[in-house]
PDB file of C-alpha atoms in Angstrom:
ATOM      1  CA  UNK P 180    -123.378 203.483-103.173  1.00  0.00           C
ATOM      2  CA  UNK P 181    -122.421 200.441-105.177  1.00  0.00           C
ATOM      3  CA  UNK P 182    -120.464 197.922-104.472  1.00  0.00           C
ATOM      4  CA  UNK P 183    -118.871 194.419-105.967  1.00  0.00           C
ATOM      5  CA  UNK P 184    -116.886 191.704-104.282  1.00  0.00           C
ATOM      6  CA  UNK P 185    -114.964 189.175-105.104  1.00  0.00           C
ATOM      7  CA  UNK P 186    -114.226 186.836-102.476  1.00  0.00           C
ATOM      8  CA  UNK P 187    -111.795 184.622-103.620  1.00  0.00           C
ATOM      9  CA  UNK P 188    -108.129 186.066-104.712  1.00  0.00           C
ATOM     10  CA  UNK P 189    -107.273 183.066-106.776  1.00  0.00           C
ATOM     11  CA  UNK P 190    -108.723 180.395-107.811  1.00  0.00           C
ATOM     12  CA  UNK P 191    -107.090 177.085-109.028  1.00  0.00           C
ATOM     13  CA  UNK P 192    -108.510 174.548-111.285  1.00  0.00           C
ATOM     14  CA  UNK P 193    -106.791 171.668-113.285  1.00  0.00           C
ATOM     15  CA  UNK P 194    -107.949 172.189-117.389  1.00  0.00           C
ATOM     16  CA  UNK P 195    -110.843 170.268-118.644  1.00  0.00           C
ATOM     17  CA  UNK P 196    -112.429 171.107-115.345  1.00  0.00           C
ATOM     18  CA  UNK P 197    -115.104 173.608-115.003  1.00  0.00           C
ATOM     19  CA  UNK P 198    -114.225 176.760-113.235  1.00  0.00           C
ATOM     20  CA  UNK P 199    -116.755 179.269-111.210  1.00  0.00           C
ATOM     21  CA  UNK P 200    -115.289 182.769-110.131  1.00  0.00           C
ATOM     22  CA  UNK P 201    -117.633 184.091-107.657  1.00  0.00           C
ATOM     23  CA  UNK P 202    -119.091 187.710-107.520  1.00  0.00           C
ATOM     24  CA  UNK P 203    -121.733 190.085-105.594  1.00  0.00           C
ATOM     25  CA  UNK P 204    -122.679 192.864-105.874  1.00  0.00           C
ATOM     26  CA  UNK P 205    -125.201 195.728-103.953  1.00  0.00           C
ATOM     27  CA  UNK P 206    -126.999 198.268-105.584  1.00  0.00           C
ATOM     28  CA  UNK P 207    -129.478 200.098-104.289  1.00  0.00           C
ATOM     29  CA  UNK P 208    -131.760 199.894-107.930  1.00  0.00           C
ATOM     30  CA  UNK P 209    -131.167 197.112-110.442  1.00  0.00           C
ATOM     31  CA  UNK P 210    -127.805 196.223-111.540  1.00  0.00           C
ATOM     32  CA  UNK P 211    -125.849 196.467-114.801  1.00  0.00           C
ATOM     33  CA  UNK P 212    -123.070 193.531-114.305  1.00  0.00           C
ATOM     34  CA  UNK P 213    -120.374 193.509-116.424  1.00  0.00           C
ATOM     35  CA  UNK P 214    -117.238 190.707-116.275  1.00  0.00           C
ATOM     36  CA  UNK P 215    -113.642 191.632-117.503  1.00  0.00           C
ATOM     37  CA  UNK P 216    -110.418 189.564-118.124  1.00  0.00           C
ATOM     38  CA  UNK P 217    -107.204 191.356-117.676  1.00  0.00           C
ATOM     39  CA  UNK P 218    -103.982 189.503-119.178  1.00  0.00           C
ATOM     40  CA  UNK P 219    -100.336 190.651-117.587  1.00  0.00           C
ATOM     41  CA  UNK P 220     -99.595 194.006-118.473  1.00  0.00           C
ATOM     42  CA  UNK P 221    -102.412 194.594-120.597  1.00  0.00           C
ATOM     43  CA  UNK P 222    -105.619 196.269-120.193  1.00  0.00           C
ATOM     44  CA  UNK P 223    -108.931 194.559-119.486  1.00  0.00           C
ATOM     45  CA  UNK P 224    -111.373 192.869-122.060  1.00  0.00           C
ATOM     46  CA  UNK P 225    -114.784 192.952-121.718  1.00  0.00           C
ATOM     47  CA  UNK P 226    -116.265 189.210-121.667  1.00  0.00           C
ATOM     48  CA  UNK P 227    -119.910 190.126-121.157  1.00  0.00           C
ATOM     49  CA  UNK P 228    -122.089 191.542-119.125  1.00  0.00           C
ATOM     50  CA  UNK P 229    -126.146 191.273-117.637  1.00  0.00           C
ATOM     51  CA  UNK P 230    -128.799 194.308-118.424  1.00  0.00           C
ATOM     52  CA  UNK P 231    -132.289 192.534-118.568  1.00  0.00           C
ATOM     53  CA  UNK P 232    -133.884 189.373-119.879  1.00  0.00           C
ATOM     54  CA  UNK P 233    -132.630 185.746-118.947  1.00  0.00           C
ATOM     55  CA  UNK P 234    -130.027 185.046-116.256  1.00  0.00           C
ATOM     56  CA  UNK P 235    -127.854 183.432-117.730  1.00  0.00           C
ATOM     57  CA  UNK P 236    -125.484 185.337-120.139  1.00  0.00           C
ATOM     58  CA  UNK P 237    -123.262 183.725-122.172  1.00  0.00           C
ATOM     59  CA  UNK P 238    -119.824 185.283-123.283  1.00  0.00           C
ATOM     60  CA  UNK P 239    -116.801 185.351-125.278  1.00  0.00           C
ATOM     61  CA  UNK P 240    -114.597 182.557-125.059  1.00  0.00           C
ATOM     62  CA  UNK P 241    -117.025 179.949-124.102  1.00  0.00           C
ATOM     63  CA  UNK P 242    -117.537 182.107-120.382  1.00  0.00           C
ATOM     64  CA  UNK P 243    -121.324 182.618-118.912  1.00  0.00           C
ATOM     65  CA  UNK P 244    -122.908 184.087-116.207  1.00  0.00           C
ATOM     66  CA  UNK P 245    -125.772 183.632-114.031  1.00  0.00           C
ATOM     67  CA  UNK P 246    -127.485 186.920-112.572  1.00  0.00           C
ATOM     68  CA  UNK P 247    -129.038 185.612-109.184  1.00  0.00           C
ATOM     69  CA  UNK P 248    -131.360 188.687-107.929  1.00  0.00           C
ATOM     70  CA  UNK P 249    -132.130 186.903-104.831  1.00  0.00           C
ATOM     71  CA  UNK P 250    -128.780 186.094-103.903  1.00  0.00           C
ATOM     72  CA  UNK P 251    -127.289 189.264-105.515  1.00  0.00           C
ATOM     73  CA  UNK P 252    -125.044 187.392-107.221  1.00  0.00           C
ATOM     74  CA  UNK P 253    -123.040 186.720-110.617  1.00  0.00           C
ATOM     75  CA  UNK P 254    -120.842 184.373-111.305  1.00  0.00           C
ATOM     76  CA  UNK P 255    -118.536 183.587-114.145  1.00  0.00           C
ATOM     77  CA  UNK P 256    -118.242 179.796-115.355  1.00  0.00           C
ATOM     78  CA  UNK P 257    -117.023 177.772-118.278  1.00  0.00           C
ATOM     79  CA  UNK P 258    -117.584 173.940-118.619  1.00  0.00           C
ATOM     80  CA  UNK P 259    -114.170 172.913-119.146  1.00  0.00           C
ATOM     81  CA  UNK P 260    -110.781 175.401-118.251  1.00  0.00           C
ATOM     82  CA  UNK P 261    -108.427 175.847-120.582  1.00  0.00           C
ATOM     83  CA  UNK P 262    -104.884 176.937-119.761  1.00  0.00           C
ATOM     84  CA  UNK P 263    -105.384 180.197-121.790  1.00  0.00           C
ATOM     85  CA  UNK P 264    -107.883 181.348-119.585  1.00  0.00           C
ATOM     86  CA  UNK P 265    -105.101 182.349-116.676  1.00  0.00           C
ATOM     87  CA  UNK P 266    -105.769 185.598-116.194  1.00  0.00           C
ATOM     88  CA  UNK P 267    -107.193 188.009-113.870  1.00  0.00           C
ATOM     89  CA  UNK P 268    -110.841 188.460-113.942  1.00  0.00           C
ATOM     90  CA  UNK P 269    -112.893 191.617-112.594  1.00  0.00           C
ATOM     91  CA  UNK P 270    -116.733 191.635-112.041  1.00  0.00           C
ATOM     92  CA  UNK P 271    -118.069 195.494-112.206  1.00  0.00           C
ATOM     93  CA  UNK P 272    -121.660 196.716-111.655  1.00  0.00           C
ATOM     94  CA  UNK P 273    -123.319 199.998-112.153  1.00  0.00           C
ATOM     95  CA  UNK P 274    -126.474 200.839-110.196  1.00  0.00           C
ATOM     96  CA  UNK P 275    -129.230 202.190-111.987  1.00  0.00           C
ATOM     97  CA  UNK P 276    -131.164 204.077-109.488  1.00  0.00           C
ATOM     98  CA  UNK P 277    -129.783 207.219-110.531  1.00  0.00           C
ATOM     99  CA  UNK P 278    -129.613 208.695-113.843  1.00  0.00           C
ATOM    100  CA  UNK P 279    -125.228 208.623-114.873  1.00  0.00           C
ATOM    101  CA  UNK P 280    -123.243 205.924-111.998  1.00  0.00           C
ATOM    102  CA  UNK P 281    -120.132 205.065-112.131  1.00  0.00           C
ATOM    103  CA  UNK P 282    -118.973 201.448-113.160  1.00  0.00           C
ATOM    104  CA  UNK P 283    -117.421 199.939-110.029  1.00  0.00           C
ATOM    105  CA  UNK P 284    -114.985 197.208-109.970  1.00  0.00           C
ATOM    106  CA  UNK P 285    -114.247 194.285-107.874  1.00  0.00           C
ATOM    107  CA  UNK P 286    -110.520 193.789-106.893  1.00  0.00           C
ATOM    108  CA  UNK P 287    -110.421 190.860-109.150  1.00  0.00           C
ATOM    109  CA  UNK P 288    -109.749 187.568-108.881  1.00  0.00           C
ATOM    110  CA  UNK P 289    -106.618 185.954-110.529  1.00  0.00           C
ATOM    111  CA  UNK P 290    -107.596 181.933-112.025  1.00  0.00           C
ATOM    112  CA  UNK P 291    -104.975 179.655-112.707  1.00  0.00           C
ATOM    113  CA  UNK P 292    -105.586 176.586-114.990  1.00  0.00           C
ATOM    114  CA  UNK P 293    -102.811 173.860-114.345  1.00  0.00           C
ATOM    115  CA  UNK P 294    -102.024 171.489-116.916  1.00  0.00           C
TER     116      UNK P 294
ATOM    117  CA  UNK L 208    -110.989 199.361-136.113  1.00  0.00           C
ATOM    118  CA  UNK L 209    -108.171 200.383-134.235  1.00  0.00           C
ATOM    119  CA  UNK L 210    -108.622 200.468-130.097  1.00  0.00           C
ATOM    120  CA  UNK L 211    -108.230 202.715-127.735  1.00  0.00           C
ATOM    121  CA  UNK L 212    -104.578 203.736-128.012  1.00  0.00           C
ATOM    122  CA  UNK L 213    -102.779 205.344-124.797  1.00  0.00           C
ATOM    123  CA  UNK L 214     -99.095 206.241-123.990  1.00  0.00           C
ATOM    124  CA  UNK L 215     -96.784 206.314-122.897  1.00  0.00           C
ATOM    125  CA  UNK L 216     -97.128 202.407-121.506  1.00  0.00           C
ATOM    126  CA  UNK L 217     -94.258 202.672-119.089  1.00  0.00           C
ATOM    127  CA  UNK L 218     -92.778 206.341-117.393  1.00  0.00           C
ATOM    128  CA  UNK L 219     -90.468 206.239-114.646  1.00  0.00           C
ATOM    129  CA  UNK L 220     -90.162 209.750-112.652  1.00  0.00           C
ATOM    130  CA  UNK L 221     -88.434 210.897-109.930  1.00  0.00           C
ATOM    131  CA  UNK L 222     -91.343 212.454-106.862  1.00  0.00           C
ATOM    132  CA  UNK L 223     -91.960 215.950-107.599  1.00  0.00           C
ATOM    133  CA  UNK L 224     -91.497 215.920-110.940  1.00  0.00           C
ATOM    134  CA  UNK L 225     -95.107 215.960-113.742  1.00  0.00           C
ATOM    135  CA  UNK L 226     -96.261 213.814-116.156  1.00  0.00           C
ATOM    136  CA  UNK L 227     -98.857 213.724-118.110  1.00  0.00           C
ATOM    137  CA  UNK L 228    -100.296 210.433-120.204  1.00  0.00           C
ATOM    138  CA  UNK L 229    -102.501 210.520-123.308  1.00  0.00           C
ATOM    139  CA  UNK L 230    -105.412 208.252-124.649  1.00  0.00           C
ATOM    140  CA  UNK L 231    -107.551 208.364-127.980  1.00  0.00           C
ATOM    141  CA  UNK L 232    -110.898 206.856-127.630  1.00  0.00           C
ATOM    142  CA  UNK L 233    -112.259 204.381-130.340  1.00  0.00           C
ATOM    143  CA  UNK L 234    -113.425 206.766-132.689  1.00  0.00           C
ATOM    144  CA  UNK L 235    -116.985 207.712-132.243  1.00  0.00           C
ATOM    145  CA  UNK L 236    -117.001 206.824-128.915  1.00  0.00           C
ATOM    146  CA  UNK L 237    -118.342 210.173-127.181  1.00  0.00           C
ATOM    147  CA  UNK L 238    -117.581 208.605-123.102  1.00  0.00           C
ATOM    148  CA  UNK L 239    -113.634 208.796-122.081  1.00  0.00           C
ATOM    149  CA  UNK L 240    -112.668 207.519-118.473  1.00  0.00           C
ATOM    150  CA  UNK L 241    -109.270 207.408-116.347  1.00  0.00           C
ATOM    151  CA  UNK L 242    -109.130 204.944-114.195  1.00  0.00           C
ATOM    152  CA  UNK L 243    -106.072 204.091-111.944  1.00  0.00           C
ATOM    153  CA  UNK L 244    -105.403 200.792-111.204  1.00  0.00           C
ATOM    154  CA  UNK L 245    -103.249 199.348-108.317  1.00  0.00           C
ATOM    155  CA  UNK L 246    -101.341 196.992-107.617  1.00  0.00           C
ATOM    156  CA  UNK L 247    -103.304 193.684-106.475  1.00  0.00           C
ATOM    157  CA  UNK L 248    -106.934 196.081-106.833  1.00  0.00           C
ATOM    158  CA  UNK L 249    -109.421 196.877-109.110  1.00  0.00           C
ATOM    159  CA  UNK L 250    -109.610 199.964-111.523  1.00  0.00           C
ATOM    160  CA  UNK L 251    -111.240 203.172-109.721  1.00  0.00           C
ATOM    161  CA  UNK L 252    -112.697 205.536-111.452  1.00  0.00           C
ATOM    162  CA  UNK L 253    -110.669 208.942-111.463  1.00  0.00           C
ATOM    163  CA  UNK L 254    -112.804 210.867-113.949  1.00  0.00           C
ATOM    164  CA  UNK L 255    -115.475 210.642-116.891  1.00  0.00           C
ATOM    165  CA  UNK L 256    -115.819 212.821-119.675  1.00  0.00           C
ATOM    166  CA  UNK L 257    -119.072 212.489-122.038  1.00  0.00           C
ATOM    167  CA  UNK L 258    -117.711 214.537-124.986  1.00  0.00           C
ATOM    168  CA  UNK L 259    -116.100 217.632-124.002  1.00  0.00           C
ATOM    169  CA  UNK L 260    -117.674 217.612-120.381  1.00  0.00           C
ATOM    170  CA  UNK L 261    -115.868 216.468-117.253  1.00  0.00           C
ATOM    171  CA  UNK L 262    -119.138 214.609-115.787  1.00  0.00           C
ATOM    172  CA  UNK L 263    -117.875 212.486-112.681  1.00  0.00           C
ATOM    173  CA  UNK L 264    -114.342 214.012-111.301  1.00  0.00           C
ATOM    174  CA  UNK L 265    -115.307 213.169-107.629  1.00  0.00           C
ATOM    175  CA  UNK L 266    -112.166 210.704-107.347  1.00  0.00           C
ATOM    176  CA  UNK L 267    -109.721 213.111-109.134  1.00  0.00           C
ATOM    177  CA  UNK L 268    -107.432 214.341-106.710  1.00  0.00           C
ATOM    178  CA  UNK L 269    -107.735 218.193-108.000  1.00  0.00           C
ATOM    179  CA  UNK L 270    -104.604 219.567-105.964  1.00  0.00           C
ATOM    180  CA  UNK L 271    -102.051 217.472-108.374  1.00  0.00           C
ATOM    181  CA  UNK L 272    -103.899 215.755-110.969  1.00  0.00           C
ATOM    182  CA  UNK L 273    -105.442 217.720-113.984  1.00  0.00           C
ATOM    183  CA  UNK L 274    -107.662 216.276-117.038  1.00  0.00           C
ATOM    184  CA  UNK L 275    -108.440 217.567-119.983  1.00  0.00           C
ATOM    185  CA  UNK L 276    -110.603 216.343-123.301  1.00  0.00           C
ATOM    186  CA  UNK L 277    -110.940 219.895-125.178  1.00  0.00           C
ATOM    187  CA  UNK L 278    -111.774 218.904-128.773  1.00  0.00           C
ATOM    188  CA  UNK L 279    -113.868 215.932-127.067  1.00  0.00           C
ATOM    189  CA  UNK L 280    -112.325 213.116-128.752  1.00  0.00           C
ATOM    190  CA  UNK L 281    -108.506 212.731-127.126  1.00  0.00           C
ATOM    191  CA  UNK L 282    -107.579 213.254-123.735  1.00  0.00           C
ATOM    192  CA  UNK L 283    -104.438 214.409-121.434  1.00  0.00           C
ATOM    193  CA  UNK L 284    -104.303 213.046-117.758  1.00  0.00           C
ATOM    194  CA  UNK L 285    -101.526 215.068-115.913  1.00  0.00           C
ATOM    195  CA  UNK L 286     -99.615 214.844-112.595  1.00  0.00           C
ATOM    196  CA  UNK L 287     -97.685 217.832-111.024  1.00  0.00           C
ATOM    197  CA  UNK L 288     -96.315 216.863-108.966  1.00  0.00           C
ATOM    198  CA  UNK L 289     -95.959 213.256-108.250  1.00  0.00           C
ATOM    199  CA  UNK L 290     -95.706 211.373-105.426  1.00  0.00           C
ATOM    200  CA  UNK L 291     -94.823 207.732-104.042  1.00  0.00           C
ATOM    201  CA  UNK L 292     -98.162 206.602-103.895  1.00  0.00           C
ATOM    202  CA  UNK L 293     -99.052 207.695-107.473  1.00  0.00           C
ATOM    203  CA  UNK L 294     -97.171 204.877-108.520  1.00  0.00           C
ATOM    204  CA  UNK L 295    -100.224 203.028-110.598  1.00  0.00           C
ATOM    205  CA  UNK L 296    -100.879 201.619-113.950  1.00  0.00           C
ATOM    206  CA  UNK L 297    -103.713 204.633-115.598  1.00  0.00           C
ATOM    207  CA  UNK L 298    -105.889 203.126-117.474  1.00  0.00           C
ATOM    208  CA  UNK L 299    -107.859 204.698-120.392  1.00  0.00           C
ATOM    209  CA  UNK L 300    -111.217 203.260-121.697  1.00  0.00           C
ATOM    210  CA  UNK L 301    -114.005 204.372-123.692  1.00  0.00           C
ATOM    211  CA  UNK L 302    -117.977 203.629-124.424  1.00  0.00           C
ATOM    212  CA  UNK L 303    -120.372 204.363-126.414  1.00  0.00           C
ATOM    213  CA  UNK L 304    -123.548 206.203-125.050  1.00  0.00           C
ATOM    214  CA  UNK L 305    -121.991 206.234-121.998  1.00  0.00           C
ATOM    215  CA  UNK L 306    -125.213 207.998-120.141  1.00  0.00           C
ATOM    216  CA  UNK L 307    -127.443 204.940-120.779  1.00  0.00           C
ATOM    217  CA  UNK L 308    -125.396 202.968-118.703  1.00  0.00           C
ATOM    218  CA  UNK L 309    -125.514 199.643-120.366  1.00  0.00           C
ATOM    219  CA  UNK L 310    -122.486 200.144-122.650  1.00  0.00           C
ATOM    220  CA  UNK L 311    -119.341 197.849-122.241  1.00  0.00           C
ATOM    221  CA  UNK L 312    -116.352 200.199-122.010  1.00  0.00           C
ATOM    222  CA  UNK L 313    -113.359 199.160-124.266  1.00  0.00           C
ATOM    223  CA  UNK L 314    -109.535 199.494-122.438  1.00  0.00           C
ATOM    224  CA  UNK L 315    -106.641 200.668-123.725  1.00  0.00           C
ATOM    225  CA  UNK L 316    -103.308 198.669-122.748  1.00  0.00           C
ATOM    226  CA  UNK L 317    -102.713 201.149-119.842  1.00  0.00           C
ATOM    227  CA  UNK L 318     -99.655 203.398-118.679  1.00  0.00           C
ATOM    228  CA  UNK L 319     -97.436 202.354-115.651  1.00  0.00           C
ATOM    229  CA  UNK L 320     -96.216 204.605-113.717  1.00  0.00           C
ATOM    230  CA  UNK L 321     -93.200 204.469-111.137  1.00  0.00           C
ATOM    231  CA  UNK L 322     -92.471 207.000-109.430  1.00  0.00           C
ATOM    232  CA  UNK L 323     -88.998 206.779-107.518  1.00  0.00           C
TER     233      UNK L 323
END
């Protein structure tokens, strides 16, 4: 079965910096990856996600992502944090060896941006 | 184009007692999920409807919680009876095409649920 993890539980970074949430995955075919913000007591918003075609994705917000096959990772960066992007971010993959997966989520990971 | 729209967004119960939350999908979106969310976790998947059809229900507990999309466009998510450890926030999403897989599902804002 699929899986995701996230192996940091927060992550700090003073604005202007550049931020990287980390994220694996295992599938047992290729992987659909997927990256979602969730803002308190609100539901989650997709940023963007990896199907096929070049590894790195770039997002909404100013967020990318580089699919790593061999390291069976992908994580989300941006060049320079803003304080707005506090939030709780989830990385999700759905396997595609079989025909209708589920989408599986990571526990998330919540980024603070300090002023 | 309005979201996906759930409620109620907060319900406090006493354990034992039902309740039931709704969601409308973006309209033309033919894939509904429920997914409950934790505290401190990710969403899991609880059970996925393409149109009318229940297609993945393999995380719905079946002895208290009940789903249904009968008109395939809006669906009920019900509880009878609660317990302590249903306390969650349900989430509600939809997709489009859902079956191919490489859709991004859209959330609604969620419904919390405490159950005392």
């Amino acid at each position: 079965a699929q899986s995701v993890a996230q192996p940091e539980d927060q992550v700090n970074v003073a604005e202007g910096n550049p931020l990287t949430v980390k994220c694996t995955y295992s599938v047992s075919g290729n992987p659909y990856l997927f990256w979602y913000v969730q803002y308190p007591n609100r539901g989650l918003q997709f940023l963007l996600k990896y199907i096929t075609g070049d590894n790195l994705v770039k997002g909404s917000y100013g967020f990318e992502a580089e699919f790593n096959k061999s390291q069976t990772s992908f994580h989300l960066k941006k060049p320079s944090a803003l304080v707005s992007d506090s939030a709780l971010y989830f990385c999700a993959v759905r396997d595609t060896i079989q025909g209708n997966t589920p989408l599986v989520f990571g526990k998330g990971t919540r980024l603070s941006v300090i002023a | 184009e309005a979201g996906v729209v759930q409620s109620p967004r907060y319900k406090i119960i006493e354990k034992k007692q039902p309740v039931a939350f709704w969601c409308n999908p973006i309209s033309g979106h033919n894939t509904l999920y429920w997914y409950r969310q934790n505290l401190g976790q990710g969403p899991e998947l609880l059970i996925r409807y393409e149109n009318e059809e229940a297609v993945d229900d393999s995380q719905l507990p079946k002895d208290r919680f009940s789903a249904e999309r009968l008109k395939g466009v809006d669906s009920t998510l019900k509880i009878q009876p609660a317990e302590l450890g249903d306390s969650a926030v349900y989430l509600c999403a939809s997709s489009l095409f859902g079956g191919q897989g490489t859709g991004e599902l859209f959330f609604g804002e969620g419904s919390r649920l405490t159950v005392l």
